Structures are given as C-alpha cells and as structure tokens.
Coordinates of C-alpha atoms in Angstrom, one line a residue:
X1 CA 116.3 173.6 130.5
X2 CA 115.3 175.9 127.5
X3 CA 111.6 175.3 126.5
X4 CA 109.6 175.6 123.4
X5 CA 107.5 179.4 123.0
X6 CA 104.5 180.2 121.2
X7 CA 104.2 183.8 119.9
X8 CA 100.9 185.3 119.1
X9 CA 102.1 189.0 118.9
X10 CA 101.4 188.9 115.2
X11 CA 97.6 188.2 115.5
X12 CA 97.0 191.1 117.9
X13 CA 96.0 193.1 114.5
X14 CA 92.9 190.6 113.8
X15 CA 91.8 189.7 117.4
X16 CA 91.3 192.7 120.2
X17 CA 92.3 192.0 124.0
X18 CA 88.5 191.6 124.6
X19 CA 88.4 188.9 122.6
X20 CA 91.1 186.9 124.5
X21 CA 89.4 188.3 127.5
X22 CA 86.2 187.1 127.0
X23 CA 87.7 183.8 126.0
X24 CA 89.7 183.3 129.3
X25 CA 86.3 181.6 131.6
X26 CA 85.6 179.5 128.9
X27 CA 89.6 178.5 128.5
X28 CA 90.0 178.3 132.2
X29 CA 86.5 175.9 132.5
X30 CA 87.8 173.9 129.7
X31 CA 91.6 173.2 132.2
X32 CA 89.5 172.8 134.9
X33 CA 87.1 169.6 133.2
X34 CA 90.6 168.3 132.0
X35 CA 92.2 168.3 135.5
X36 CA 89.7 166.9 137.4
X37 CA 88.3 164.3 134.6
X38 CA 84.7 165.8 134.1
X39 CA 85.3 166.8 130.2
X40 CA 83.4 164.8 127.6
X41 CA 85.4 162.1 127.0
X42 CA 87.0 162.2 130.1
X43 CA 87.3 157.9 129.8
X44 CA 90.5 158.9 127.2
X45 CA 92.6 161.3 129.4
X46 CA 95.7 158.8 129.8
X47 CA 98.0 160.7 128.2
X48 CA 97.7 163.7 130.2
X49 CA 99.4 162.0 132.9
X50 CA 101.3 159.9 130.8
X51 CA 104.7 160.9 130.5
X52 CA 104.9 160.6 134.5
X53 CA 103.4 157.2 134.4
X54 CA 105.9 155.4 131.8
X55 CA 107.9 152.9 134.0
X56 CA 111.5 152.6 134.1
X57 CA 110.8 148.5 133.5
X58 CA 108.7 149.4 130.7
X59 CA 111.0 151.8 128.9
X60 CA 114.2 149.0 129.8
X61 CA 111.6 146.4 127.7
X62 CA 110.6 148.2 124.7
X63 CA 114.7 149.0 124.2
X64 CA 115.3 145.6 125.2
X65 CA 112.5 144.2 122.3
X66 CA 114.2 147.0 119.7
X67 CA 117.5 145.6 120.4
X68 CA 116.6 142.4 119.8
X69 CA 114.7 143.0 116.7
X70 CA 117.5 145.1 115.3
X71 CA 120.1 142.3 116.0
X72 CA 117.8 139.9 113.6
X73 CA 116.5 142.0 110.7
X74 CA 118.2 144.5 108.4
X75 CA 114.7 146.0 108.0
X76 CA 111.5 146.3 110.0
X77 CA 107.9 147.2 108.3
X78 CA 105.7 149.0 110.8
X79 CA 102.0 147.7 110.4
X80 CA 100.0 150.4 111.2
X81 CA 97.5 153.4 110.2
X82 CA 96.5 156.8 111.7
X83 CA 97.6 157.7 115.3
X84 CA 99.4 153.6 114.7
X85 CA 102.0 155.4 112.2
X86 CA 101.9 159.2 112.3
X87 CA 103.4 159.9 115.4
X88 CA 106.6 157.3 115.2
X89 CA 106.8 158.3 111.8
X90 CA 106.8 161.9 112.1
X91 CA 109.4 161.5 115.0
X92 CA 111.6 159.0 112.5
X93 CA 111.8 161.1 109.6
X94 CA 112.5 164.9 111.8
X95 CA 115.9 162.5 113.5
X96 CA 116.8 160.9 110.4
X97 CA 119.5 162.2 107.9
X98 CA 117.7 163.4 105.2
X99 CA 119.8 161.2 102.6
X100 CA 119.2 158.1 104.9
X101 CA 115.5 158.4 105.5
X102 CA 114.4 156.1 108.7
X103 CA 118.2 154.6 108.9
X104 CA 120.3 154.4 111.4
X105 CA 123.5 151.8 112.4
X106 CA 122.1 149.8 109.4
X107 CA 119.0 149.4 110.6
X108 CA 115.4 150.7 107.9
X109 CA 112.3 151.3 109.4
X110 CA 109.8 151.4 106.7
X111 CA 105.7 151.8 106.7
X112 CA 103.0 149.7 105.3
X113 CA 99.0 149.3 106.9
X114 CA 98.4 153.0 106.0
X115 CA 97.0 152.5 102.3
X116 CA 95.2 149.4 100.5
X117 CA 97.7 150.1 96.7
X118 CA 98.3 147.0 95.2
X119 CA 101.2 148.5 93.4
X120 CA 102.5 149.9 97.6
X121 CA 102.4 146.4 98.4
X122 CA 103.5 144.7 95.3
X123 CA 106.7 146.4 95.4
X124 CA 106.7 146.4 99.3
X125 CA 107.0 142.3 98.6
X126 CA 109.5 142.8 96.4
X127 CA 112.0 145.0 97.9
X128 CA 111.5 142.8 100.8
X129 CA 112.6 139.3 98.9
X130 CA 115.8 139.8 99.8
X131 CA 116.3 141.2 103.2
X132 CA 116.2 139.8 106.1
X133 CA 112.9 141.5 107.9
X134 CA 110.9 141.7 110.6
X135 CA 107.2 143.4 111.6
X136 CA 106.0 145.5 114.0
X137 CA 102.3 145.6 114.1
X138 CA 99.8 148.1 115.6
X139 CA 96.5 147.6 115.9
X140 CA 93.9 147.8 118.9
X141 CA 91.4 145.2 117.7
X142 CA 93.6 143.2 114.6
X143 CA 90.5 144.1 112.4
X144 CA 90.9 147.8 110.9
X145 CA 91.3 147.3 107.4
X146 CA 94.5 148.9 105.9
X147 CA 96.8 147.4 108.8
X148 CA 95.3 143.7 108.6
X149 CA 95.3 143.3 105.0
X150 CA 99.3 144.6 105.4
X151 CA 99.5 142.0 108.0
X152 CA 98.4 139.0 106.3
X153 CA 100.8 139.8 103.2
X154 CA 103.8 139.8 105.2
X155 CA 103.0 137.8 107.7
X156 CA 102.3 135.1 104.9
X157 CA 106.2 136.3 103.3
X158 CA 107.9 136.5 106.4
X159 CA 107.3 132.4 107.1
X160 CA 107.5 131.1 104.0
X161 CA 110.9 133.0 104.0
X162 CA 111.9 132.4 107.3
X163 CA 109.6 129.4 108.7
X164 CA 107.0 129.9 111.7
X165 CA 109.0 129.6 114.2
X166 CA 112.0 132.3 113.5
X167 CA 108.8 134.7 112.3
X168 CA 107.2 134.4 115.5
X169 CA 110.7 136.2 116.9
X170 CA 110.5 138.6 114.6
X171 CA 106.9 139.9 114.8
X172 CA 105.7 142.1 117.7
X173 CA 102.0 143.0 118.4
X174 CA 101.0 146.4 120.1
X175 CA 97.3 145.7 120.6
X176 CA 94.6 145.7 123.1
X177 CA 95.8 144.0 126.7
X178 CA 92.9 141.3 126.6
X179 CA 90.8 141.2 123.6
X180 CA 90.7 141.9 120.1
X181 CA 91.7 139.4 116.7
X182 CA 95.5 140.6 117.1
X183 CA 95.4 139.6 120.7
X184 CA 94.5 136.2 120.3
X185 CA 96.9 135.3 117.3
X186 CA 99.6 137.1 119.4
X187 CA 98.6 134.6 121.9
X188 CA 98.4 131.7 119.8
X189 CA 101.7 132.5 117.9
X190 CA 103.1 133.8 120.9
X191 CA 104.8 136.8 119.5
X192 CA 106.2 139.6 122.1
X193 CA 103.3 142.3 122.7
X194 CA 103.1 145.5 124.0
X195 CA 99.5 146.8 125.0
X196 CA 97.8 150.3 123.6
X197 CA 96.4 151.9 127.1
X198 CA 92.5 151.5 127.1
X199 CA 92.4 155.1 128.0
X200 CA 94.5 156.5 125.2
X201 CA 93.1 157.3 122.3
X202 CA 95.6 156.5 119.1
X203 CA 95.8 160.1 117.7
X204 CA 97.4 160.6 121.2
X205 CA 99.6 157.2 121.3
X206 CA 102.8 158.6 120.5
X207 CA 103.9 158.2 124.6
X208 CA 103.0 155.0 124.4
X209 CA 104.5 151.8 122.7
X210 CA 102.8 152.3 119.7
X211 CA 105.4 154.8 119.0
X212 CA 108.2 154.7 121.2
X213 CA 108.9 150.8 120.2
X214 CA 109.5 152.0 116.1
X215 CA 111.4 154.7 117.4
X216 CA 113.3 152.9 119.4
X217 CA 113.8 150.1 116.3
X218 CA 114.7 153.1 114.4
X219 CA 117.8 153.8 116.8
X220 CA 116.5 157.1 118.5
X221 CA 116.5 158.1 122.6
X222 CA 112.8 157.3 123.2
X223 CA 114.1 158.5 127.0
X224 CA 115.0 162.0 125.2
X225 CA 111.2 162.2 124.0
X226 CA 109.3 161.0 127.0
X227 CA 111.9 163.9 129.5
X228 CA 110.8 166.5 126.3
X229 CA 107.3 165.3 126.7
X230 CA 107.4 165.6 131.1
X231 CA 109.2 169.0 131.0
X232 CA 105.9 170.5 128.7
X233 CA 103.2 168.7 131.0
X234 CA 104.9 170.3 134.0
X235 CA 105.3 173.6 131.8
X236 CA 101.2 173.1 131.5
X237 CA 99.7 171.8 134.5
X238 CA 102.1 174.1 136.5
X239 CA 101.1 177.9 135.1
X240 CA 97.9 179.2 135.5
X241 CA 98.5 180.6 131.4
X242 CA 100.9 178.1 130.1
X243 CA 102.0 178.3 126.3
X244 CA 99.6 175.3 125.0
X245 CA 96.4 177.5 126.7
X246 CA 97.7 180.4 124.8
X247 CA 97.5 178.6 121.9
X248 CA 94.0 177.2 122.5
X249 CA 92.3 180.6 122.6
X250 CA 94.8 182.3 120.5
X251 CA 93.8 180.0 117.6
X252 CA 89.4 179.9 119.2
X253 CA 89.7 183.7 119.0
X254 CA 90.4 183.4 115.2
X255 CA 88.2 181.4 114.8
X256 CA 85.2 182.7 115.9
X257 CA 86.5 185.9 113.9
X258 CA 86.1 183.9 110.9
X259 CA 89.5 182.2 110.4
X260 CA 88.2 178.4 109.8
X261 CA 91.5 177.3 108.0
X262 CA 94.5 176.7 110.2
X263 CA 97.9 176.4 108.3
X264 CA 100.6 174.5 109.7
X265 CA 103.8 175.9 108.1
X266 CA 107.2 174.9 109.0
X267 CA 111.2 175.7 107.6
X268 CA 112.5 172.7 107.5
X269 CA 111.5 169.6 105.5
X270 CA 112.4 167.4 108.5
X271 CA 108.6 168.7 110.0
X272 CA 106.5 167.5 107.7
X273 CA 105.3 164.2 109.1
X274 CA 105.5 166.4 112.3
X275 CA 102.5 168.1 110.6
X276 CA 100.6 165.4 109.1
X277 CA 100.2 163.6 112.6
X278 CA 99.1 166.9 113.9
X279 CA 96.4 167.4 110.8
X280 CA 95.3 164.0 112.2
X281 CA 95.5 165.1 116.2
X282 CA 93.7 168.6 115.4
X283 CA 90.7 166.8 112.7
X284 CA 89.9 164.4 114.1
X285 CA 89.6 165.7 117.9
X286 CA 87.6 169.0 116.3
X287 CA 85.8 168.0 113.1
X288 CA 82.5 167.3 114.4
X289 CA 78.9 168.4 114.5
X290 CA 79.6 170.7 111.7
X291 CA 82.2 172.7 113.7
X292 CA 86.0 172.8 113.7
X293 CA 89.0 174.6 112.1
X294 CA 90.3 172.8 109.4
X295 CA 93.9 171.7 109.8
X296 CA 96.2 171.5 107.1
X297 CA 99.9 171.7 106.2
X298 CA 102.8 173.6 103.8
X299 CA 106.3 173.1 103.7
X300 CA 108.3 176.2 103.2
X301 CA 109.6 177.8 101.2
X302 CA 108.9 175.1 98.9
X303 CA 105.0 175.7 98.9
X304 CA 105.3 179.3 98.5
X305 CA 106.5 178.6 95.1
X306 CA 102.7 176.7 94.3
X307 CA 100.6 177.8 97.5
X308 CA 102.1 181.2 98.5
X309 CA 99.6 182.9 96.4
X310 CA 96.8 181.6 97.5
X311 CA 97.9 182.0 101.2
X312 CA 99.1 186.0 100.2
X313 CA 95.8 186.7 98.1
X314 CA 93.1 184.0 98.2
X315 CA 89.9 184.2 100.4
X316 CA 90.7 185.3 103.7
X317 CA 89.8 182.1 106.0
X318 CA 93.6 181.2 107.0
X319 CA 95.6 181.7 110.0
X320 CA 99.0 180.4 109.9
X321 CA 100.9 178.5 112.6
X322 CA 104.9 178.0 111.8
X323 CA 106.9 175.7 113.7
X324 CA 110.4 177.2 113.9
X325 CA 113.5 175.9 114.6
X326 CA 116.3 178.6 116.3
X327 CA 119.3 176.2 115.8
X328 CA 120.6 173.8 113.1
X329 CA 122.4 171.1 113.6
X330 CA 124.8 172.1 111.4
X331 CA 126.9 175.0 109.4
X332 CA 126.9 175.5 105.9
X333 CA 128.2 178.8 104.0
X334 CA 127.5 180.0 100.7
X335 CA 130.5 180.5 98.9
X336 CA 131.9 183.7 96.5
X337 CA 131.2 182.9 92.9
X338 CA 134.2 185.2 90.5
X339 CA 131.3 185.3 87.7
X340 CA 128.3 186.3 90.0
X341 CA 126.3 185.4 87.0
X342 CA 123.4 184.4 89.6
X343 CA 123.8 187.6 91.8
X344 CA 123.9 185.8 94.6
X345 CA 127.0 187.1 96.2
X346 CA 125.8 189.5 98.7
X347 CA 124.6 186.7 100.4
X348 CA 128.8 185.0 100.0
X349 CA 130.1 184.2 103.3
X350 CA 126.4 184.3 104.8
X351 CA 125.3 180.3 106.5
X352 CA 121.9 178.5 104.8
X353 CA 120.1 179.2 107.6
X354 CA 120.4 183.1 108.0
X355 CA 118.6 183.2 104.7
X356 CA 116.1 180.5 105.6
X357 CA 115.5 182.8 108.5
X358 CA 115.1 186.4 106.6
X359 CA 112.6 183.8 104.7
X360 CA 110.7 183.1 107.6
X361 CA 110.7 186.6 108.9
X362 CA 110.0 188.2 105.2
X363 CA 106.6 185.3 104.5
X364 CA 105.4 185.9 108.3
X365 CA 105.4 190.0 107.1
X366 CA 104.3 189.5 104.3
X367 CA 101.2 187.1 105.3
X368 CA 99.9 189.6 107.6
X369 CA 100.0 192.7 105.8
X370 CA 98.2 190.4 103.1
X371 CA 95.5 189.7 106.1
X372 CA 96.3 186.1 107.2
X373 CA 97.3 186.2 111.2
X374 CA 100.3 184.7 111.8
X375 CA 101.4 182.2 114.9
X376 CA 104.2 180.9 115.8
X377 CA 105.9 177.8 117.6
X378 CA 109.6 178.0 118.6
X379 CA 111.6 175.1 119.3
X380 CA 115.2 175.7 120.3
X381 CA 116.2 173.0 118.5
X382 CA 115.0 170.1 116.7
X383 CA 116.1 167.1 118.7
X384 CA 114.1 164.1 120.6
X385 CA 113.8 166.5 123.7
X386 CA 112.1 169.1 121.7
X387 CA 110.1 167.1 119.7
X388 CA 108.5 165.6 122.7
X389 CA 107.6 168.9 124.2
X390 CA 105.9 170.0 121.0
X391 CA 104.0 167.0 121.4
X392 CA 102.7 167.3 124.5
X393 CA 102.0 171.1 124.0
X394 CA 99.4 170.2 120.9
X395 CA 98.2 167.4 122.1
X396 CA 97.1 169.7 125.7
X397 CA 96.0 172.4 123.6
X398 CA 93.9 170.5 121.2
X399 CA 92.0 169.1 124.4
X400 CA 91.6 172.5 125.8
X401 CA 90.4 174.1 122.2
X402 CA 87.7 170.8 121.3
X403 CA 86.5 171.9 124.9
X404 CA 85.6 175.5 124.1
X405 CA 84.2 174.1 121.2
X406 CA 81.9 171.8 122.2
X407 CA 82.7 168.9 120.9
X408 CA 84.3 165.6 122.9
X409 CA 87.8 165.8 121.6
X410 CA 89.0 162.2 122.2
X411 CA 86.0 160.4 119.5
X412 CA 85.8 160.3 115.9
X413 CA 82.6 158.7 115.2
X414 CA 82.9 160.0 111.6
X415 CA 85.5 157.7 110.3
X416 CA 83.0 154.8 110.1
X417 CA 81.0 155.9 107.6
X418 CA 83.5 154.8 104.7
X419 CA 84.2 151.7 106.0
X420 CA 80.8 151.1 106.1
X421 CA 80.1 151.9 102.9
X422 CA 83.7 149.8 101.8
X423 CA 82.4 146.7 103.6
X424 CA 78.8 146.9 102.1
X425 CA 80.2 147.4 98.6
X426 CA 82.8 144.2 99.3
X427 CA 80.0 142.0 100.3
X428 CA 80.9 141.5 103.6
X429 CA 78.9 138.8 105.4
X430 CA 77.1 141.0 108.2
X431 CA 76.1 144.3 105.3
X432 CA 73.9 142.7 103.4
X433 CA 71.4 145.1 103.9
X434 CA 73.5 147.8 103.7
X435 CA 75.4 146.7 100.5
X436 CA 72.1 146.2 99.2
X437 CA 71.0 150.1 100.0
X438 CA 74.7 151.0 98.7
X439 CA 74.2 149.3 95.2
X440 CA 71.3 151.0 94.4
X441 CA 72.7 154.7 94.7
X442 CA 75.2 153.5 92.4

C-alpha cells in the first residue's frame, strides 16, 4: 500500500540540522503527552484513535441512512458551519467531476449554516421550490448561529412542502448524544440522529458522522476514507519519526526562524476546500495567546497569475507547503496546431499534466531562490484512500506542532468574542449589559 511523503529537502537552505536537532526533545515530548493523554487538552484526543474505533454496525448505518435519504430527495442541504462543513465538503468537491460539482447517480449535496446572506438563502429557498429535498443537520448544541438560523428556514420549507411527517424522514440530526436544543427536537420530531463524539473536537470531525454521513449522501466510499485514514495513524504511532512529526518541526523550525506565514499551495483545483478545512484545522488549534503561524491558501497556477509576486518578492515571512498529486485520473494531450500562431507546439503531443508538473517543479525553484522555503506533500493519487491519509497526517501533526508551541491545540476560546458582540448588538435577552457597553463604542 503506497503512502503519502512529505519532502522538506528544499528548506534545508533556511533551517540548519541543529535546528531540527534541537527541536527533536521538544517534538518527541510533545508524541509522548499525545500517546499517553497528558497534553493540554488531552479531554479531545478521540480522533487519534478514531479510525480503529469506527464500528462495522456504525459504518453499515450511516450507508444505510445515506441510502435512504438518497432514494427520497433529488437534493440534500447540509446544515452546518466550521469543522460541521469543511471537512465533508472538502472531501465532496476533491471526488466530484469538476462539471458536476457535489453530484453523483443524480443525487446534489449542497451547503447552507455556513453564512447569515439573505441573498444565500433567498435564492437557496428558491432553487429549492422545486425539488424534492432533504436536510442534514450538524450541530453539537442546535444553538450556534449560522447553522440554526439555516435550520429554521428550511425546516419551515421542507413541511409546508412536504408536511411534518414525510419531513421528519427526511431530516437527520448529528448532534450531541444527550443534551443540547437539536437533541431534544430530534427527540421530539423523532428524526434519525447520529451523535458528534464528546471527545472530538469539530475541526477534527471529519472521521466521524459529521462527515462521513454527507459523504456518504454524496455517493462516495466513506470505507475508502476511514482505511486511508487507519493506514496514516499506523504510519504515525508506528515510527519513531513518521512523516506528520517531520512536518511538525519542519514547519516549528521555520517558524521560530521567522517564517509566520504558512502557504498552502496545491495543483489541482479539486484541493481547494481540502485547504480551507485545513486553514480552519491549523488556526484555530495554533492561533492563541498571540502565537501561531498563520495558515492560509493559493490555488495554482491560477494565483501565481494575482499572488505569485507577492509570494516571489514580498516580505519574507512565507513558507510554502504544496499538496501534490503524482497521478491523474485521466489523459489528455495537447494537440499540433498547422498555424502555431500561439507557439505552443513544442509542447504537441505532451499530456496536461507533464506541464502542470514542469509548473510545479519551475514555482517550487523559483520560490526558493526568491527566499520562501518550500515543502511538500505527495499523494500518489487523489482518491478517498489518499484523502484520508492526508487527513489524518495534518490533523497528527497539528497536535504535535500546537504542543511545541504551547498552546492547547484542541480549544478555540477566541471565536466567542464576535458572537458576543453579535448577540449584544441584536438585543439578545441575557446581553443587556453587554449590548449596552457595545452601543456606546459605536
């Protein structure tokens, strides 16, 4: 079974072996809280084990529920915001043709509960008139904003369409196993749930039903992601340096050189929800007590025609990470042209992706010998299997690298403070204090 590499050769330029040396206690400290469950946070560790602990019964029910749902709707809307969305998402749109976005066997799987646009969900309503939907809804307590005002909407469409009873078939709760608003009306309704491990946080939920249920709506091998996903933890827990600790204190060692902006580049616009669940996975496990590398994202080559110079010449805090894929699925060959008026036929006869490769190869060159260190992730191929491995290999590493920091990597105190701010400028009944602090700033 091939396995996906990470390749730091191209950093070795910025970062000396004493620095990786000095960094290996503090790496090998970090693994060691993580195994034995003495790390802060060590009360959100379920996914570590996670892939192991998925039952055959449970995997057999959540393709059971998809089945089911997909034999009564032509379209489900996924409820859900954050580590609720990102990861199903990210694994929908990298499996889906790119001309059939989140289709498959006539089935749509489409998004809502990650915004509060009256316009999103004005047209949302609309294209939704018509076709015979269900919902999929994630949410821990029922409460968070985004995914219960989404909620309410559709929920209110789907039975005035449908009537309560047929709704209550087509609506499936992932939520909390015993408490929580979304809980109780699952209860009351008595829709089909599927419960969000207490000791999982959601930016690390893909494993878990909040993901693998939309996947699995979507038409995808959920079993092909969870195997990915056990073949990496075994890859990890197994070696003594395993790829995803190479990463952790290849990426610390840059930044404690100075390198406070990591770039998350990939060659192939099927990864780009891949790397917006891991800007989430990566800020919000290291963004804390004024510490943390800054994650972001470019699609290539596409950005390097409205980023690339800022990457090749700006200030000198990035390091680049790029995802790359050694196989496509499929050929394509660029053809003689009798006029050549584009000079493009030296490259006649030549597939797509041998030049989307000399691309990769020229911007990695290029990006170092303009001072930007340059990683990179290789995936044999861009399948479920794969997916889940990569996965599982950031999701380990991020624990390992918020360790050396410092800095829990399973809380994210921070997010509160806008929605206390949103709920003290709405009035809510509660913030009356705070809404009357708020007003006066304004």
């Amino acid at each position: 079974m091939e396995c996906i590499k990470f390749d730091y050769s191209k950093i070795c330029s910025f970062v000396g072996k004493e620095d990786f040396a000095a960094l290996q206690p503090e790496a090998q400290k970090a693994l060691k809280g993580l195994l034995e469950g003495t790390c802060r946070g060590n009360d959100f560790l379920g996914w570590l084990n996670l892939p192991e602990e998925i039952s055959e019964e449970e995997l057999a029910e959540i393709e059971k529920t998809a089945a089911d749902l997909r034999s009564r709707t032509q379209v489900v809307v996924v409820i859900g915001i954050g580590g609720s969305y990102l990861g199903a998402r990210a694994v929908i749109e990298a499996l889906s043709d790119s001309f059939h976005n989140y289709e498959s066997a006539g089935m749509k799987v489409i998004f809502a509960g990650h915004n509060i646009s009256e316009d999103y969900y004005y047209e949302l309503q609309n294209f939704l008139e018509n076709k015979e939907f269900g919902i999929c809804v994630i949410s821990k307590s029922g409460t968070t904003t985004e995914p219960a005002i989404a909620f309410r909407l559709l929920k209110e469409l789907l039975e005035k369409k449908v009537g309560r009873e047929e709704a209550g078939r087509r609506i499936v709760a992932i939520t909390d196993a015993a408490k929580g608003a979304l809980r109780s009306l699952a209860e009351q309704e008595g829709y089909r749930t599927f419960v969000i491990p207490d000791n999982v946080g959601g930016r690390f939920s893909v494993l878990t039903p909040v993901g693998l249920l939309p996947i699995a709506i979507a038409g995808f091998c959920i079993r092909d992601l969870v195997h990915g996903a056990i073949d990496m933890r075994n890859n990890c827990l197994r070696q003594e340096i395993s790829p995803a600790l190479e990463y952790a204190i290849a990426r610390t060692a840059l930044y404690r050189k100075g390198y406070a902006v990591e770039l998350l580049a990939n060659f192939h616009p099927k990864l780009h929800y891949i790397t917006e669940w891991w800007k989430q996975l990566y800020g919000e496990s290291e963004g804390k007590e004024n510490r943390g590398i800054f994650p972001t994202g470019a699609d290539f080559t596409t950005d390097l025609h409205s980023m690339g110079q800022y990457i090749q010449e700006g200030k000198r805090i990035l390091m680049e990470t790029v995802i790359s894929i050694t196989r496509p699925d499929y050929k394509v060959e660029i053809p003689v042209d009798e006029d050549n008026l584009d000079k493009l036929n030296f490259l006649a006869g030549k597939r797509v992706d041998e030049v989307n490769k000399m691309a990769e190869l020229g911007t990695q060159i290029a990006h170092v010998d303009g001072g930007v260190p340059n990683m990179k992730v290789i995936m044999p191929a861009l399948n479920a299997l794969y997916i889940g491995q990569l996965f599982y290999f950031f999701e380990f590493a991020c624990a390992i690298s918020g360790s050396i920091l410092g800095v829990n990597p399973f809380d994210q105190p921070g997010v509160e403070a806008y929605k206390n701010n949103m709920f003290a400028l709405l009035d809510k009944p509660g913030y009356e204090e705070a809404s009357r602090i708020i007003k006066a700033k304004l």
